[in-house]
Amino acid sequence: MKRLLLFALGLAAVAEGAAPRLNDMQLLGTHNSYHIAPARMIRKIVSLSGRVDGRSLDYTHQKLAVQLGKFNVRQVELDVYADPEGGRFTKRLVNLLLGKSPTASERVMYRRGFKVLHFPDIDFNSNCLTLQLCLLELRKWSEANVRHLPLVIWIELKEESLAQHLPAFLGFGVTKLFPTTAAIVSSLDTEIRGVFPRNKIIIPDDVRGDERTLEAAVLNNQWPTIESARGKVLFVLDSSDSARALYVQNHVALRNRQLFVLAPVGTPEAAIINLTDPLEGNTRTQIAELVKRGYIVRTRSDGDTMNARKGDTRQREAALASGAQIVSTDYPVPDSRFSSKYFVQIPGGHPARCNPLRSVNDCTPADVSEPSVQQSASR
């Protein structure tokens, strides 16, 4: 009897090992998923600086729930700025040039907590103004679509402001950032736990298991199965090296942390890698090698609106063929102003497909399918 039990357990382990895992599929994501384009005059002013082409800011996303429900997006990106005292990002100085109030009227901007925007004083329009509001919208959609594929929530901790680019005498009145401290990066965990219950989050501990490092678990094919990850979310911290070091401090291999980080290959925290342009140098080859080894890679199919304006699909096709598990775009649907009608979707128009480079597990279309989402949740 004991031998039969051990044999059954062995078969179960084999079955679990063969089940397709998170890194065995490819999802569609959006870049700066909250973003609403600033006014045309602001874009012209930005261009006059000679540092940034204002056209690169001229893209607008619909609400997060619409992206998930109607456009089959399964990865979103949120840029966050620390505001532990509240009210720090109420200044919108460029509005003075438009004859508008230079002060935010939305009450949520005066609350404590991370604010979601692209760049203080200049590019501040957002579909969800605070991290908490963004996360609440994502949770509501998730609860209405319990069998969805895992959502990857990419959080970029921003540390750049206009004050850093102006001489002191010109910088008077512009927004100055709160210093990035260990307490600030840890408060990201607090905000996440305040919205999503533990059983709905895939955290690094879930992947690492008994391995000494997170990277060892990744290389040993220990990502959760797609089936076990349905209805859950996974967070990734995109930050400066110094902020990442603060987040990892006293949490080697991300023990007891809520977010994965973008750590270099060969470090205890390495699991998710960001390689932006698959057409640059040997990046596509790098992506393929990392994907085959077990890492999850995110790349972009377009950037700065130029691919869509020109109808240039080379980067899009390279991104999809690269094997990167996350392909991020500014255009899950075409921009009606562009004659190119450029947009990006996973082949077949589904939320995901089996990864074109990975054959470690026997992934089938059924493994990455979803029930029809409730469109009412995205209205």
mmCIF file of N, CA and C in Angstrom, residues 24-26 352-358 362-368:
data_model
loop_
_atom_site.group_PDB
_atom_site.id
_atom_site.type_symbol
_atom_site.label_atom_id
_atom_site.label_comp_id
_atom_site.label_asym_id
_atom_site.label_seq_id
_atom_site.Cartn_x
_atom_site.Cartn_y
_atom_site.Cartn_z
ATOM 1 N N ASP A 24 5.651 30.064 -19.560
ATOM 2 C CA ASP A 24 5.369 29.310 -20.778
ATOM 3 C C ASP A 24 4.342 29.988 -21.674
ATOM 4 N N MET A 25 3.994 31.243 -21.371
ATOM 5 C CA MET A 25 3.015 31.939 -22.210
ATOM 6 C C MET A 25 3.537 33.327 -22.571
ATOM 7 N N GLN A 26 2.784 34.006 -23.419
ATOM 8 C CA GLN A 26 3.131 35.361 -23.840
ATOM 9 C C GLN A 26 1.887 36.235 -23.711
ATOM 10 N N ALA A 352 -3.559 35.763 -24.286
ATOM 11 C CA ALA A 352 -2.226 35.155 -24.241
ATOM 12 C C ALA A 352 -2.144 34.040 -25.269
ATOM 13 N N ARG A 353 -0.926 33.597 -25.513
ATOM 14 C CA ARG A 353 -0.698 32.407 -26.327
ATOM 15 C C ARG A 353 0.445 31.623 -25.689
ATOM 16 N N CYS A 354 0.580 30.385 -26.075
ATOM 17 C CA CYS A 354 1.725 29.607 -25.617
ATOM 18 C C CYS A 354 2.994 30.251 -26.145
ATOM 19 N N ASN A 355 4.013 30.304 -25.302
ATOM 20 C CA ASN A 355 5.242 30.995 -25.681
ATOM 21 C C ASN A 355 5.874 30.355 -26.916
ATOM 22 N N PRO A 356 6.204 31.162 -27.932
ATOM 23 C CA PRO A 356 6.722 30.596 -29.179
ATOM 24 C C PRO A 356 8.107 29.965 -29.062
ATOM 25 N N LEU A 357 8.823 30.211 -27.947
ATOM 26 C CA LEU A 357 10.174 29.660 -27.816
ATOM 27 C C LEU A 357 10.297 28.535 -26.803
ATOM 28 N N ARG A 358 9.315 28.403 -25.925
ATOM 29 C CA ARG A 358 9.466 27.434 -24.846
ATOM 30 C C ARG A 358 8.694 26.151 -25.138
ATOM 31 N N ASP A 362 4.165 21.097 -22.092
ATOM 32 C CA ASP A 362 3.242 20.929 -23.212
ATOM 33 C C ASP A 362 2.085 21.909 -23.076
ATOM 34 N N CYS A 363 2.312 23.140 -23.515
ATOM 35 C CA CYS A 363 1.281 24.173 -23.466
ATOM 36 C C CYS A 363 0.361 24.033 -24.673
ATOM 37 N N THR A 364 -0.937 24.160 -24.456
ATOM 38 C CA THR A 364 -1.922 24.139 -25.524
ATOM 39 C C THR A 364 -2.760 25.412 -25.431
ATOM 40 N N PRO A 365 -3.464 25.784 -26.495
ATOM 41 C CA PRO A 365 -4.315 26.977 -26.423
ATOM 42 C C PRO A 365 -5.303 26.944 -25.266
ATOM 43 N N ALA A 366 -5.769 25.760 -24.911
ATOM 44 C CA ALA A 366 -6.713 25.658 -23.794
ATOM 45 C C ALA A 366 -6.079 26.103 -22.474
ATOM 46 N N ASP A 367 -4.767 25.898 -22.336
ATOM 47 C CA ASP A 367 -4.090 26.264 -21.096
ATOM 48 C C ASP A 367 -4.057 27.773 -20.877
ATOM 49 N N VAL A 368 -4.088 28.536 -21.957
ATOM 50 C CA VAL A 368 -3.990 29.993 -21.837
ATOM 51 C C VAL A 368 -5.298 30.682 -22.221
#
